Coordinates of C-alpha atoms in Angstrom, one line a residue:
X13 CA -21.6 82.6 47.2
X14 CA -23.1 79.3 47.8
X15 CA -24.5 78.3 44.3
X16 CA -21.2 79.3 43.6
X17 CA -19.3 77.0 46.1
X18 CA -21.6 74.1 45.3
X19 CA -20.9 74.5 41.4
X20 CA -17.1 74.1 42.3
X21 CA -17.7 71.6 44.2
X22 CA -19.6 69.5 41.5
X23 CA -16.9 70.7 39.3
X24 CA -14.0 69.3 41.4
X25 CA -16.2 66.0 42.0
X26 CA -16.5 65.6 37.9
X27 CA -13.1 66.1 37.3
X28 CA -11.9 63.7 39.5
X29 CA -14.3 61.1 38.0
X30 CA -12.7 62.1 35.0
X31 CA -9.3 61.7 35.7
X32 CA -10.0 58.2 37.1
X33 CA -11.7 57.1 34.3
X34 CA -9.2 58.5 31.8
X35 CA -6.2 56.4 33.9
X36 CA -6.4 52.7 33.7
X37 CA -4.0 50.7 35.3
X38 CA -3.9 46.8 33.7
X39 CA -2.3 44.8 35.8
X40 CA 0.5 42.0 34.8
X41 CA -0.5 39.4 32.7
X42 CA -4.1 40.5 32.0
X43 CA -5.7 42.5 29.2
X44 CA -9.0 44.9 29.1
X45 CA -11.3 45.8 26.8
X46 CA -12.3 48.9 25.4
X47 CA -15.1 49.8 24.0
X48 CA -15.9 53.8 22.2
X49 CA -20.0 53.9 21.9
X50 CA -20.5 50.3 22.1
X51 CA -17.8 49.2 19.5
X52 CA -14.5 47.7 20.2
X53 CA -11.7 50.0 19.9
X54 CA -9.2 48.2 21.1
X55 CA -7.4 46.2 24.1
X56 CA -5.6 47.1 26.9
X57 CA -2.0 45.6 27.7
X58 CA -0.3 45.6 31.3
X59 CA 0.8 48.9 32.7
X60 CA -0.8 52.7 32.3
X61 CA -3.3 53.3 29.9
X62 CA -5.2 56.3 29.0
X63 CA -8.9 56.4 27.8
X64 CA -11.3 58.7 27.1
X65 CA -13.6 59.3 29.7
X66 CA -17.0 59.2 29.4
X67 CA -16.4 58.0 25.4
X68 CA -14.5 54.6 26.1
X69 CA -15.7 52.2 28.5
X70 CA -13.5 49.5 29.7
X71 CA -16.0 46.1 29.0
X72 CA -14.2 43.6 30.1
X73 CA -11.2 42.4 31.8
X74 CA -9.3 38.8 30.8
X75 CA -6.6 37.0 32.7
X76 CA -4.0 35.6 30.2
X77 CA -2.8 33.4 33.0
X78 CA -3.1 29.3 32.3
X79 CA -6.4 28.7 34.0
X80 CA -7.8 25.1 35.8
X81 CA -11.0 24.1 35.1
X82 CA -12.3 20.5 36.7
X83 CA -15.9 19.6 35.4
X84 CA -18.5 17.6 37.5
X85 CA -18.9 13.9 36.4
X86 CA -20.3 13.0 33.6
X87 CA -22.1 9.5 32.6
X88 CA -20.7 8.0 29.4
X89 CA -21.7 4.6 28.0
X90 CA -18.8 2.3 26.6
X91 CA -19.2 -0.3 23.8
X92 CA -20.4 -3.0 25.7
X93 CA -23.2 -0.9 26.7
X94 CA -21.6 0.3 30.6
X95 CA -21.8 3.4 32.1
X96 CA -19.1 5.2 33.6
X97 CA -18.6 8.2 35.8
X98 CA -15.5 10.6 34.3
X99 CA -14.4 13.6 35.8
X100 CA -12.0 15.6 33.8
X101 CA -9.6 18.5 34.4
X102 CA -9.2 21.0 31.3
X103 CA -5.9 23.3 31.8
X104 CA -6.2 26.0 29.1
X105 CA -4.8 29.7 28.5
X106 CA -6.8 33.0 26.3
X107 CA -4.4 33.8 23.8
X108 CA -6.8 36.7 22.2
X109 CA -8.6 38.7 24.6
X110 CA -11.0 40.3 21.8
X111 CA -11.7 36.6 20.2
X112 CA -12.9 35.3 23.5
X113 CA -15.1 38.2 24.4
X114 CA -16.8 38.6 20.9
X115 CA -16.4 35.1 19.0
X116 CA -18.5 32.9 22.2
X117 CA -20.4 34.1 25.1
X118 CA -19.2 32.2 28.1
X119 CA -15.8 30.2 26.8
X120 CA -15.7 28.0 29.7
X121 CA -19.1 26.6 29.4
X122 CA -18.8 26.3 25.8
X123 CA -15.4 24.1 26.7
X124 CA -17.1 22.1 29.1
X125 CA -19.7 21.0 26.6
X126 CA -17.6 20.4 24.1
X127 CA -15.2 18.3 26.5
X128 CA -18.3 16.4 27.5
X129 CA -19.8 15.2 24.0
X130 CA -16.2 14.4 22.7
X131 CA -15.1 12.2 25.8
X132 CA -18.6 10.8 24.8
X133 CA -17.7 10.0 21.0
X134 CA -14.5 9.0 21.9
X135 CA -15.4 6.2 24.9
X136 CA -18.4 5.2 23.2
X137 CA -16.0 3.3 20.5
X138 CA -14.1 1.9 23.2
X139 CA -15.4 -0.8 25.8
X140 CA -14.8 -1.3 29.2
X141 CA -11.4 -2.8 30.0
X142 CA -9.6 -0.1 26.8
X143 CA -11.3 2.7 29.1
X144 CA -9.6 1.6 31.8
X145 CA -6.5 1.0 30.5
X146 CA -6.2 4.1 27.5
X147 CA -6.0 7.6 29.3
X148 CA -3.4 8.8 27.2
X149 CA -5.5 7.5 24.2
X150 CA -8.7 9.6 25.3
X151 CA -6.2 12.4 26.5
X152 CA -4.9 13.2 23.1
X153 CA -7.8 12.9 21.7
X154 CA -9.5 15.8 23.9
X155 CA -6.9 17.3 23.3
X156 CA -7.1 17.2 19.7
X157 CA -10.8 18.1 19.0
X158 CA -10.6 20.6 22.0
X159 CA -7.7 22.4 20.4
X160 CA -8.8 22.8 17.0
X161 CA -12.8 23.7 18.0
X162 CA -11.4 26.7 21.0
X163 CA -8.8 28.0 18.5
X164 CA -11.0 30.6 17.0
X165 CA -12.5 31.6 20.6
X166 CA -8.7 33.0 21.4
X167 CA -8.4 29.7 23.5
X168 CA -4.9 27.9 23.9
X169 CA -6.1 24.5 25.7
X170 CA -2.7 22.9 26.8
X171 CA -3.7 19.8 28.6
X172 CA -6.7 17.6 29.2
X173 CA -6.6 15.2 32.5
X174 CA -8.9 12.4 33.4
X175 CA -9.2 12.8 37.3
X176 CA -11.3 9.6 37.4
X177 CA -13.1 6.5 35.5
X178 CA -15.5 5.1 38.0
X179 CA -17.5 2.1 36.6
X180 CA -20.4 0.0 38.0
X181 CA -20.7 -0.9 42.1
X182 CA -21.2 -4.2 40.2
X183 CA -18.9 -4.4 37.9
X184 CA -16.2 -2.8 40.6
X185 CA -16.9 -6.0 42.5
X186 CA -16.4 -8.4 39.6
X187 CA -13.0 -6.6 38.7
X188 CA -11.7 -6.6 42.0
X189 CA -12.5 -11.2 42.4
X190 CA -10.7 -11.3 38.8
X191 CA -8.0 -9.1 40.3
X192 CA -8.0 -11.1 43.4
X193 CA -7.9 -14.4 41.3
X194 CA -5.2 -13.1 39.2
X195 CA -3.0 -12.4 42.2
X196 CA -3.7 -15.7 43.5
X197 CA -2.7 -17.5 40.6
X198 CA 0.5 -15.4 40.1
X199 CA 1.2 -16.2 44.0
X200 CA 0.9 -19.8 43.4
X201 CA 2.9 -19.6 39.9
X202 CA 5.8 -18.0 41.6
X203 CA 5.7 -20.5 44.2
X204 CA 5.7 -23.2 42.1
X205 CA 8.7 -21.8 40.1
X206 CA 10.5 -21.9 43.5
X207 CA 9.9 -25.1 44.6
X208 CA 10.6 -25.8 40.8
X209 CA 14.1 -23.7 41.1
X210 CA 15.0 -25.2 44.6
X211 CA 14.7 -28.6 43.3
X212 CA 16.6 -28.1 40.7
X213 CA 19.0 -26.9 42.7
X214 CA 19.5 -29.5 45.2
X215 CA 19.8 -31.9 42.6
X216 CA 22.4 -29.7 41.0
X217 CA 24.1 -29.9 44.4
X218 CA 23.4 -33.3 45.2
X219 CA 25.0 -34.3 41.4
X220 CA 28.1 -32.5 42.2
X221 CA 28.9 -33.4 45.9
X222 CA 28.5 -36.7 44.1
X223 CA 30.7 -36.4 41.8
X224 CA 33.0 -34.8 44.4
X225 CA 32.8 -37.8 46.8
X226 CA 33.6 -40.4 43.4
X227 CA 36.3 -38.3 42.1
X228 CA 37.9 -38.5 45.8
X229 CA 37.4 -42.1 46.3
X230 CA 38.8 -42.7 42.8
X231 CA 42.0 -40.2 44.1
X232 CA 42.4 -42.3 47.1
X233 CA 42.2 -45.5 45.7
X234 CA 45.0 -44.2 43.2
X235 CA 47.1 -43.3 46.0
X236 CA 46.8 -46.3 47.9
X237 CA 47.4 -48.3 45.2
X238 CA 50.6 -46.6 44.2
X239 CA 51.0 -46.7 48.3
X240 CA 50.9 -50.1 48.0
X241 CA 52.9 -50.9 44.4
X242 CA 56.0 -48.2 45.9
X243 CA 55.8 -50.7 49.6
X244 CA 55.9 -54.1 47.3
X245 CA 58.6 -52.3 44.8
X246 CA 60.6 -51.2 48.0
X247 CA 60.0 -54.8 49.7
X248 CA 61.1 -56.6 46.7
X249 CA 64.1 -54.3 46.2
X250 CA 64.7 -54.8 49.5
X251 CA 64.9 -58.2 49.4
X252 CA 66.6 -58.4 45.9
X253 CA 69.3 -55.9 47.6
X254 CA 70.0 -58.7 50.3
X255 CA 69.9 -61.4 47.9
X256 CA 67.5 -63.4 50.6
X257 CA 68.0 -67.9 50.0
X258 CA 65.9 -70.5 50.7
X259 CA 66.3 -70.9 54.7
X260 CA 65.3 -67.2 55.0
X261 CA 62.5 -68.1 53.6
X262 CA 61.8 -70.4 55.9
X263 CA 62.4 -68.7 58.7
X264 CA 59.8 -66.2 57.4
X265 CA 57.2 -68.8 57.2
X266 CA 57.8 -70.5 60.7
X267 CA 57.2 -66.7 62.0
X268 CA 54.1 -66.1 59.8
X269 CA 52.8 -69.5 61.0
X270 CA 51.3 -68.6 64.9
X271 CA 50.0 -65.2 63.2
X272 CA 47.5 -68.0 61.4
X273 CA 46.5 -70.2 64.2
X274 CA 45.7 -67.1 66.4
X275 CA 41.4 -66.0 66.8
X276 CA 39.3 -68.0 68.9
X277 CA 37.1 -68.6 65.7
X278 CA 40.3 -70.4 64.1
X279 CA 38.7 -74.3 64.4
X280 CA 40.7 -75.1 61.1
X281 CA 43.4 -73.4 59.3
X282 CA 45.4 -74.6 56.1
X283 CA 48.7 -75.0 55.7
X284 CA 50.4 -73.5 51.8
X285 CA 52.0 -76.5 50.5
X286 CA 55.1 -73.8 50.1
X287 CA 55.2 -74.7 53.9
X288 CA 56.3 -78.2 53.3
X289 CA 59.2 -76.5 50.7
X290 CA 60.5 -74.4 53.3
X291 CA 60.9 -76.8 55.8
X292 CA 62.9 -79.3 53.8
X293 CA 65.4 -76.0 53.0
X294 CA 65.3 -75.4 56.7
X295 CA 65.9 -79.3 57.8
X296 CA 68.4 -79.4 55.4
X297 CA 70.1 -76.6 56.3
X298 CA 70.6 -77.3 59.8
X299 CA 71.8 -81.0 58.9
X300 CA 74.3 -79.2 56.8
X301 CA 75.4 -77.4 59.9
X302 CA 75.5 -79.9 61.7
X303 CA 78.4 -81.6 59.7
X304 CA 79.9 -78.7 59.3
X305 CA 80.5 -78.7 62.9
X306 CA 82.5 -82.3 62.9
X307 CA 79.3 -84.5 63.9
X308 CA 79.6 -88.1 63.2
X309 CA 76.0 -88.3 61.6
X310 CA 75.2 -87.8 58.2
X311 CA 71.4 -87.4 57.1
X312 CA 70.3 -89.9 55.2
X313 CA 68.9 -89.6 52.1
X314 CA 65.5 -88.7 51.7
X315 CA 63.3 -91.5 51.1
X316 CA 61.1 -91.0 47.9
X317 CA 57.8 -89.7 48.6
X318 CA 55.4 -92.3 49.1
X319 CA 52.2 -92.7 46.2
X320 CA 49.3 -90.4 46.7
X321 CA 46.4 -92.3 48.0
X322 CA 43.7 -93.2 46.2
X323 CA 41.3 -90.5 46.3
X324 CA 38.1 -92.6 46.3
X325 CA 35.0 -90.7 45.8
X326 CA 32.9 -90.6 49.1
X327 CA 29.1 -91.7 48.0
X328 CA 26.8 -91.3 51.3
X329 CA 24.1 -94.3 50.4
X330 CA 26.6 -96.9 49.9
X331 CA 27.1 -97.4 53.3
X332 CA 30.3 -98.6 54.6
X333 CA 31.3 -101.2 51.8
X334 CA 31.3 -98.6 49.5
X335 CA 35.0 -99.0 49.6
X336 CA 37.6 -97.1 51.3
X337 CA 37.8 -93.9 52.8
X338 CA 39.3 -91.0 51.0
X339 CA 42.5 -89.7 52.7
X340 CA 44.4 -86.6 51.9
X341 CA 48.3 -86.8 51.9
X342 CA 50.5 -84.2 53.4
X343 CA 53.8 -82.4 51.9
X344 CA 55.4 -85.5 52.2
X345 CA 53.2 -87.6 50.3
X346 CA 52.2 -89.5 53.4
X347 CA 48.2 -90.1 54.3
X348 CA 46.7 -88.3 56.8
X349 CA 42.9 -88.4 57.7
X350 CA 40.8 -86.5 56.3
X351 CA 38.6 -83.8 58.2
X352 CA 35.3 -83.1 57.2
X353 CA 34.7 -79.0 58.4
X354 CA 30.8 -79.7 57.9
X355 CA 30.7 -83.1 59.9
X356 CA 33.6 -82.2 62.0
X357 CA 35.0 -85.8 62.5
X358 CA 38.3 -87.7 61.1
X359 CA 36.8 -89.7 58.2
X360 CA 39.3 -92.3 58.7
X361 CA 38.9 -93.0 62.0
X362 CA 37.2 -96.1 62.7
X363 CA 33.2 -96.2 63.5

């Protein structure tokens, strides 16, 4: 009974080896290969699948997921003869499981050299400072040649990303002084425009208050003056309305004569000859009153005003026999002495 047992066993054993083999479970988003005696038969989708044990072998299985791939840095030289340190970051999906287990023998290390000697052929046409400056550039162009060469290896690549550029310690110095410098200068530039733009603005604001300050003066001095031409215009109607004579006049003058003499610096003030006018109309208006009132005396009649006198040009070297002094003559016409302001004695008066 034991060979027996033992056969059953073995039996049991096989058949459960069997039925494992015969059940293959792919899971989502990945894909198998199968192979019958060493020959592709065909390619397992996600889900259940059933083989043939011990006939078809399952080679290979493929994840049809979008993959990441960063690759080491690699030195490229520019056109002006620099090297530079890339690292690049290749984001690619299998699109035929079959083509990329039978059409290249490791696709990822075929992509990477691939990516490596067209990054080279496309930054050695390009010098240092485009490098720098033209990721996008170099991007589509990866893209491009990487696209066209994987597309018969069942390879989708979607994207292609520069991680880094890393140039010379030397010439990572020298780029960060220009930087510096170029900072500088656009830090005094700006500060120059707004010293430039404040000036200009003060002047602006000085101009205008200005302007302001002219245009108020020139406002005022409008309304003064049509302050003062409404007072004489009211004054004169005034006085028009009243129908003022001559010995009002008068009166006004004697008032308007201690307003002159008053200031201690007053040494000498001057009399208007309309003075002398006035007085006659006053004297002869109270001689008028007075015989009005009955009075016994009449005025005489005013004698006729007496010559001018000679007005005798006054010549310093002739001495005192130059002739006569000059005299000035008062409302009346009679002489007075004459008063020298500058000298400050009677010229007439005898020496």
């Amino acid at each position: 009974m034991e060979p027996v047992l033992i056969v059953l066993v073995v039996l049991v054993v096989v058949a459960f080896i069997a039925l494992i083999k015969t059940i293959q479970v792919i899971p989502q988003a990945s894909a198998a290969i199968v192979e019958r005696f060493g020959r592709y038969t065909r390619t397992l989708n996600a889900g259940l699948n059933i083989v043939v044990p011990f006939i078809d072998r399952v080679r290979n299985r493929i994840d049809l997921r979008e993959q990441v791939v960063p690759f080491p840095p690699q030195p490229v030289i520019t056109q002006d003869n620099l090297v530079v340190n890339i690292d690049t970051v290749i984001y690619y999906q299998v699109t035929d499981a079959r083509a990329a287990t039978y059409e290249v023998a490791s696709y990822i290390q075929a992509i990477e050299q691939l990516t490596v000697t067209t990054l080279r052929n496309i930054i050695g046409s390009m010098d240092l400072e485009s490098t720098l400056t033209s990721r996008e550039v170099i991007n589509a162009g990866l893209r491009g040649v990487l696209d066209e060469a994987t597309g018969k290896w069942g390879i989708r690549v979607n994207r292609v990303e520069l991680k880094a550029i890393e140039p010379p310690t030397s010439i990572q110095d020298s780029m960060e002084k220009q930087m510096r410098a170029d900072r500088d200068k656009r830090a005094a530039i700006l500060t120059a425009e707004g010293a430039r733009q404040a000036a200009i603005l003060r002047a602006e604001g000085d101009k205008q208050a200005e302007v302001l300050k002219a245009e108020g003066e020139a406002q005022a001095a409008v309304l003064r003056a049509d302050g003062e031409a409404a007072a004489i215009r009211t004054v004169f109607e005034a006085i028009h309305d009243g129908d003022a004579d001559q010995k009002l006049l008068a009166y006004q003058y004697l008032q308007t004569l201690p307003e002159l003499a008053k200031g201690d610096s007053n040494k000498l003030w001057i009399i208007p000859s309309e003075v002398g006018d006035a007085l006659k109309g006053l004297g002869g208006a109270f001689t008028g009153l007075a015989g009005a009132n009955g009075g016994g005396a009449v005025a005489p009649p005013a004698a006729p005003p007496a010559p001018p006198a000679t007005q005798v040009p006054l010549d310093p070297a002739a001495g005192p026999a130059a002739g006569p002094r000059p005299v000035d003559t008062d409302t009346k016409g009679a002489a007075r002495p004459r008063i020298d302001p500058i000298r400050g004695y009677q010229k007439n008066a005898p020496e």
